Amino acid sequence: MIVTVIIICEVGFWVLLARGLALRYLAKMPRAGAAVLLMEPLLEVVLLVVTAVDLRNGAEPDWKHGLAAVYIGFTVALGHRTVKWVDARVAHRFASGPAPVPPPKYGVARAVHEWKVAGQRMLAAGIAMGLLQAAIWYVGGDGGIGSLRMWQQKMLFVIGSNAIIAGTYTVFPKREPVG
């Protein structure tokens, strides 16, 4: 059941995004579009409640509960950025908005950009780890929490790998081609 709710939330995210932007730009109803876009966080609340109820009803914590926590963490941390990214492209395509600004390619500006991206992903992993820890406390130490701990380890890997990738742009900045 949890996996089904995760899929529904993901599909719902994109449906709400498409409807909100269609109302904003195609139907020329920006307030209605904003209202639809503001409904997206409700999807995460629904998933959180369904997961908590499932655990409270005695479900053994497994990979699905961990996946729900990770999904919520990443949606909370990256959802706004995704909406802004898509919004800029739809505004450019359908509403004569300015062309989206591409990320910098070289030097310090690129390193700063990579640290911002890595920071958002690390925040997402941190939120997921917090939700996983809350689930561990919620279930109690008696339950089979091994899969939740495994997800926490994966989130530590996400944090570490993002720090390494962003760090390489700092230590070895890509130089603009000469000529």
PDB file of C-alpha atoms in Angstrom:
ATOM      1  CA  MET A   1       0.000   0.000   0.000  1.00  0.00           C
ATOM      2  CA  ILE A   2       2.803   2.456   0.832  1.00  0.00           C
ATOM      3  CA  VAL A   3       4.409   2.069  -2.592  1.00  0.00           C
ATOM      4  CA  THR A   4       1.053   2.751  -4.235  1.00  0.00           C
ATOM      5  CA  VAL A   5       0.646   5.945  -2.196  1.00  0.00           C
ATOM      6  CA  ILE A   6       4.190   7.018  -3.133  1.00  0.00           C
ATOM      7  CA  ILE A   7       3.379   6.503  -6.816  1.00  0.00           C
ATOM      8  CA  ILE A   8       0.095   8.385  -6.429  1.00  0.00           C
ATOM      9  CA  CYS A   9       1.955  11.250  -4.723  1.00  0.00           C
ATOM     10  CA  GLU A  10       4.558  11.409  -7.493  1.00  0.00           C
ATOM     11  CA  VAL A  11       1.956  11.344 -10.246  1.00  0.00           C
ATOM     12  CA  GLY A  12      -0.121  13.833  -8.264  1.00  0.00           C
ATOM     13  CA  PHE A  13       2.873  16.184  -7.991  1.00  0.00           C
ATOM     14  CA  TRP A  14       3.262  16.316 -11.770  1.00  0.00           C
ATOM     15  CA  VAL A  15      -0.484  16.536 -12.398  1.00  0.00           C
ATOM     16  CA  LEU A  16      -0.835  19.446  -9.965  1.00  0.00           C
ATOM     17  CA  LEU A  17       2.226  21.099 -11.478  1.00  0.00           C
ATOM     18  CA  ALA A  18       0.865  20.763 -15.016  1.00  0.00           C
ATOM     19  CA  ARG A  19      -2.600  21.967 -14.013  1.00  0.00           C
ATOM     20  CA  GLY A  20      -1.259  24.854 -11.976  1.00  0.00           C
ATOM     21  CA  LEU A  21       0.978  26.058 -14.794  1.00  0.00           C
ATOM     22  CA  ALA A  22      -1.783  25.517 -17.388  1.00  0.00           C
ATOM     23  CA  LEU A  23      -4.099  27.688 -15.319  1.00  0.00           C
ATOM     24  CA  ARG A  24      -1.383  30.276 -14.823  1.00  0.00           C
ATOM     25  CA  TYR A  25      -0.210  30.606 -18.417  1.00  0.00           C
ATOM     26  CA  LEU A  26      -2.739  29.042 -20.792  1.00  0.00           C
ATOM     27  CA  ALA A  27      -5.977  30.012 -19.047  1.00  0.00           C
ATOM     28  CA  LYS A  28      -4.498  33.330 -17.822  1.00  0.00           C
ATOM     29  CA  MET A  29      -5.649  32.599 -14.271  1.00  0.00           C
ATOM     30  CA  PRO A  30      -2.509  33.154 -12.169  1.00  0.00           C
ATOM     31  CA  ARG A  31      -4.278  33.074  -8.794  1.00  0.00           C
ATOM     32  CA  ALA A  32      -6.032  29.795  -9.561  1.00  0.00           C
ATOM     33  CA  GLY A  33      -2.715  28.386 -10.819  1.00  0.00           C
ATOM     34  CA  ALA A  34      -0.967  29.446  -7.621  1.00  0.00           C
ATOM     35  CA  ALA A  35      -3.736  27.878  -5.547  1.00  0.00           C
ATOM     36  CA  VAL A  36      -3.304  24.566  -7.348  1.00  0.00           C
ATOM     37  CA  LEU A  37       0.478  24.712  -6.912  1.00  0.00           C
ATOM     38  CA  LEU A  38       0.036  25.393  -3.200  1.00  0.00           C
ATOM     39  CA  MET A  39      -1.879  22.100  -2.878  1.00  0.00           C
ATOM     40  CA  GLU A  40       1.265  20.080  -3.675  1.00  0.00           C
ATOM     41  CA  PRO A  41       2.569  19.922  -0.077  1.00  0.00           C
ATOM     42  CA  LEU A  42      -0.663  18.189   0.911  1.00  0.00           C
ATOM     43  CA  LEU A  43       0.570  15.153  -0.999  1.00  0.00           C
ATOM     44  CA  GLU A  44       3.533  14.795   1.368  1.00  0.00           C
ATOM     45  CA  VAL A  45       1.262  15.227   4.386  1.00  0.00           C
ATOM     46  CA  VAL A  46      -0.981  12.432   3.084  1.00  0.00           C
ATOM     47  CA  LEU A  47       2.025  10.144   2.555  1.00  0.00           C
ATOM     48  CA  LEU A  48       3.380  10.940   6.017  1.00  0.00           C
ATOM     49  CA  VAL A  49       0.017  10.197   7.650  1.00  0.00           C
ATOM     50  CA  VAL A  50      -0.500   6.967   5.689  1.00  0.00           C
ATOM     51  CA  THR A  51       3.000   5.784   6.622  1.00  0.00           C
ATOM     52  CA  ALA A  52       2.540   6.652  10.305  1.00  0.00           C
ATOM     53  CA  VAL A  53      -0.845   4.914  10.430  1.00  0.00           C
ATOM     54  CA  ASP A  54       0.604   1.837   8.720  1.00  0.00           C
ATOM     55  CA  LEU A  55       3.398   1.650  11.286  1.00  0.00           C
ATOM     56  CA  ARG A  56       1.037   2.335  14.195  1.00  0.00           C
ATOM     57  CA  ASN A  57      -1.233  -0.481  13.014  1.00  0.00           C
ATOM     58  CA  GLY A  58       1.616  -2.916  13.525  1.00  0.00           C
ATOM     59  CA  ALA A  59       3.252  -3.087  10.102  1.00  0.00           C
ATOM     60  CA  GLU A  60       6.841  -4.238  10.278  1.00  0.00           C
ATOM     61  CA  PRO A  61       9.078  -1.334   9.184  1.00  0.00           C
ATOM     62  CA  ASP A  62      10.619  -2.224   5.840  1.00  0.00           C
ATOM     63  CA  TRP A  63      12.081  -0.675   2.709  1.00  0.00           C
ATOM     64  CA  LYS A  64       8.707   0.846   1.729  1.00  0.00           C
ATOM     65  CA  HIS A  65       8.524   2.939   4.885  1.00  0.00           C
ATOM     66  CA  GLY A  66      12.098   4.055   4.323  1.00  0.00           C
ATOM     67  CA  LEU A  67      11.324   4.933   0.728  1.00  0.00           C
ATOM     68  CA  ALA A  68       8.366   7.029   1.896  1.00  0.00           C
ATOM     69  CA  ALA A  69      10.633   9.004   4.247  1.00  0.00           C
ATOM     70  CA  VAL A  70      13.197   9.531   1.487  1.00  0.00           C
ATOM     71  CA  TYR A  71      10.504  10.584  -0.979  1.00  0.00           C
ATOM     72  CA  ILE A  72       9.114  13.127   1.482  1.00  0.00           C
ATOM     73  CA  GLY A  73      12.589  14.465   2.299  1.00  0.00           C
ATOM     74  CA  PHE A  74      13.519  14.947  -1.327  1.00  0.00           C
ATOM     75  CA  THR A  75      10.165  16.432  -2.275  1.00  0.00           C
ATOM     76  CA  VAL A  76      10.284  18.906   0.611  1.00  0.00           C
ATOM     77  CA  ALA A  77      13.838  19.997  -0.199  1.00  0.00           C
ATOM     78  CA  LEU A  78      13.719  19.879  -4.005  1.00  0.00           C
ATOM     79  CA  GLY A  79      10.036  20.351  -4.851  1.00  0.00           C
ATOM     80  CA  HIS A  80      10.139  24.152  -4.852  1.00  0.00           C
ATOM     81  CA  ARG A  81      13.228  24.183  -7.035  1.00  0.00           C
ATOM     82  CA  THR A  82      11.572  21.776  -9.474  1.00  0.00           C
ATOM     83  CA  VAL A  83       8.449  23.945  -9.642  1.00  0.00           C
ATOM     84  CA  LYS A  84      10.565  27.061 -10.293  1.00  0.00           C
ATOM     85  CA  TRP A  85      12.593  25.267 -12.977  1.00  0.00           C
ATOM     86  CA  VAL A  86       9.496  24.059 -14.829  1.00  0.00           C
ATOM     87  CA  ASP A  87       7.703  27.380 -14.318  1.00  0.00           C
ATOM     88  CA  ALA A  88      10.553  29.327 -15.934  1.00  0.00           C
ATOM     89  CA  ARG A  89      10.479  27.078 -18.989  1.00  0.00           C
ATOM     90  CA  VAL A  90       6.687  27.165 -19.340  1.00  0.00           C
ATOM     91  CA  ALA A  91       6.670  30.959 -18.906  1.00  0.00           C
ATOM     92  CA  HIS A  92       9.293  31.284 -21.642  1.00  0.00           C
ATOM     93  CA  ARG A  93       7.515  28.914 -24.005  1.00  0.00           C
ATOM     94  CA  PHE A  94       3.898  29.969 -23.520  1.00  0.00           C
ATOM     95  CA  ALA A  95       3.913  33.450 -21.953  1.00  0.00           C
ATOM     96  CA  SER A  96       6.809  35.278 -23.647  1.00  0.00           C
ATOM     97  CA  GLY A  97       8.819  35.110 -20.454  1.00  0.00           C
ATOM     98  CA  PRO A  98      12.576  35.505 -20.444  1.00  0.00           C
ATOM     99  CA  ALA A  99      14.723  32.570 -21.469  1.00  0.00           C
ATOM    100  CA  PRO A 100      15.835  30.512 -18.467  1.00  0.00           C
ATOM    101  CA  VAL A 101      19.339  31.340 -17.359  1.00  0.00           C
ATOM    102  CA  PRO A 102      21.629  28.335 -17.735  1.00  0.00           C
ATOM    103  CA  PRO A 103      23.947  27.491 -14.860  1.00  0.00           C
ATOM    104  CA  PRO A 104      27.480  28.873 -15.054  1.00  0.00           C
ATOM    105  CA  LYS A 105      29.986  26.632 -16.788  1.00  0.00           C
ATOM    106  CA  TYR A 106      33.332  27.733 -15.433  1.00  0.00           C
ATOM    107  CA  GLY A 107      35.348  28.814 -12.422  1.00  0.00           C
ATOM    108  CA  VAL A 108      34.137  30.010  -9.058  1.00  0.00           C
ATOM    109  CA  ALA A 109      30.615  30.671 -10.324  1.00  0.00           C
ATOM    110  CA  ARG A 110      30.297  27.015 -11.317  1.00  0.00           C
ATOM    111  CA  ALA A 111      31.672  25.871  -7.963  1.00  0.00           C
ATOM    112  CA  VAL A 112      29.159  28.066  -6.120  1.00  0.00           C
ATOM    113  CA  HIS A 113      26.352  26.657  -8.279  1.00  0.00           C
ATOM    114  CA  GLU A 114      27.459  23.079  -7.565  1.00  0.00           C
ATOM    115  CA  TRP A 115      27.566  23.759  -3.816  1.00  0.00           C
ATOM    116  CA  LYS A 116      24.025  25.168  -3.946  1.00  0.00           C
ATOM    117  CA  VAL A 117      22.781  22.080  -5.782  1.00  0.00           C
ATOM    118  CA  ALA A 118      24.688  19.777  -3.436  1.00  0.00           C
ATOM    119  CA  GLY A 119      23.369  21.697  -0.443  1.00  0.00           C
ATOM    120  CA  GLN A 120      19.790  21.140  -1.539  1.00  0.00           C
ATOM    121  CA  ARG A 121      20.399  17.439  -2.038  1.00  0.00           C
ATOM    122  CA  MET A 122      22.178  17.182   1.303  1.00  0.00           C
ATOM    123  CA  LEU A 123      19.255  18.992   2.940  1.00  0.00           C
ATOM    124  CA  ALA A 124      16.889  16.491   1.310  1.00  0.00           C
ATOM    125  CA  ALA A 125      18.938  13.593   2.657  1.00  0.00           C
ATOM    126  CA  GLY A 126      19.065  15.236   6.086  1.00  0.00           C
ATOM    127  CA  ILE A 127      15.283  15.650   6.171  1.00  0.00           C
ATOM    128  CA  ALA A 128      14.913  12.016   5.121  1.00  0.00           C
ATOM    129  CA  MET A 129      17.305  10.925   7.862  1.00  0.00           C
ATOM    130  CA  GLY A 130      15.300  12.909  10.412  1.00  0.00           C
ATOM    131  CA  LEU A 131      12.049  11.317   9.256  1.00  0.00           C
ATOM    132  CA  LEU A 132      13.665   7.894   9.364  1.00  0.00           C
ATOM    133  CA  GLN A 133      14.871   8.550  12.914  1.00  0.00           C
ATOM    134  CA  ALA A 134      11.395   9.717  13.884  1.00  0.00           C
ATOM    135  CA  ALA A 135      10.006   6.464  12.445  1.00  0.00           C
ATOM    136  CA  ILE A 136      12.553   4.474  14.462  1.00  0.00           C
ATOM    137  CA  TRP A 137      11.484   6.250  17.645  1.00  0.00           C
ATOM    138  CA  TYR A 138       7.818   5.875  16.677  1.00  0.00           C
ATOM    139  CA  VAL A 139       8.136   2.123  16.196  1.00  0.00           C
ATOM    140  CA  GLY A 140      10.424   1.699  19.165  1.00  0.00           C
ATOM    141  CA  GLY A 141      13.646  -0.230  19.483  1.00  0.00           C
ATOM    142  CA  ASP A 142      11.777  -3.529  19.669  1.00  0.00           C
ATOM    143  CA  GLY A 143      10.609  -3.396  16.049  1.00  0.00           C
ATOM    144  CA  GLY A 144      12.653  -4.519  13.079  1.00  0.00           C
ATOM    145  CA  ILE A 145      14.273  -1.199  12.295  1.00  0.00           C
ATOM    146  CA  GLY A 146      17.143  -2.574  10.219  1.00  0.00           C
ATOM    147  CA  SER A 147      15.701  -1.406   6.910  1.00  0.00           C
ATOM    148  CA  LEU A 148      15.159   2.108   8.272  1.00  0.00           C
ATOM    149  CA  ARG A 149      18.776   2.203   9.459  1.00  0.00           C
ATOM    150  CA  MET A 150      19.849   0.991   5.991  1.00  0.00           C
ATOM    151  CA  TRP A 151      18.023   3.969   4.428  1.00  0.00           C
ATOM    152  CA  GLN A 152      19.800   6.289   6.869  1.00  0.00           C
ATOM    153  CA  GLN A 153      23.140   4.881   5.704  1.00  0.00           C
ATOM    154  CA  LYS A 154      22.127   5.476   2.089  1.00  0.00           C
ATOM    155  CA  MET A 155      21.306   9.086   2.940  1.00  0.00           C
ATOM    156  CA  LEU A 156      24.747   9.475   4.517  1.00  0.00           C
ATOM    157  CA  PHE A 157      26.168   8.233   1.208  1.00  0.00           C
ATOM    158  CA  VAL A 158      24.078  10.841  -0.651  1.00  0.00           C
ATOM    159  CA  ILE A 159      25.411  13.572   1.619  1.00  0.00           C
ATOM    160  CA  GLY A 160      29.020  12.417   1.276  1.00  0.00           C
ATOM    161  CA  SER A 161      28.923  11.921  -2.480  1.00  0.00           C
ATOM    162  CA  ASN A 162      27.344  15.339  -3.047  1.00  0.00           C
ATOM    163  CA  ALA A 163      29.999  16.972  -0.877  1.00  0.00           C
ATOM    164  CA  ILE A 164      32.740  15.206  -2.847  1.00  0.00           C
ATOM    165  CA  ILE A 165      31.264  16.166  -6.225  1.00  0.00           C
ATOM    166  CA  ALA A 166      30.811  19.814  -5.227  1.00  0.00           C
ATOM    167  CA  GLY A 167      34.267  19.792  -3.660  1.00  0.00           C
ATOM    168  CA  THR A 168      35.863  18.702  -6.921  1.00  0.00           C
ATOM    169  CA  TYR A 169      34.463  21.831  -8.590  1.00  0.00           C
ATOM    170  CA  THR A 170      36.105  23.874  -5.844  1.00  0.00           C
ATOM    171  CA  VAL A 171      39.492  22.121  -5.905  1.00  0.00           C
ATOM    172  CA  PHE A 172      39.586  21.524  -9.668  1.00  0.00           C
ATOM    173  CA  PRO A 173      37.529  24.328 -11.199  1.00  0.00           C
ATOM    174  CA  LYS A 174      36.685  23.934 -14.848  1.00  0.00           C
ATOM    175  CA  ARG A 175      38.503  26.600 -16.821  1.00  0.00           C
ATOM    176  CA  GLU A 176      37.050  28.527 -19.697  1.00  0.00           C
ATOM    177  CA  PRO A 177      38.589  27.485 -23.018  1.00  0.00           C
ATOM    178  CA  VAL A 178      41.160  29.888 -24.325  1.00  0.00           C
ATOM    179  CA  GLY A 179      40.514  31.373 -27.752  1.00  0.00           C
TER     180      GLY A 179
END
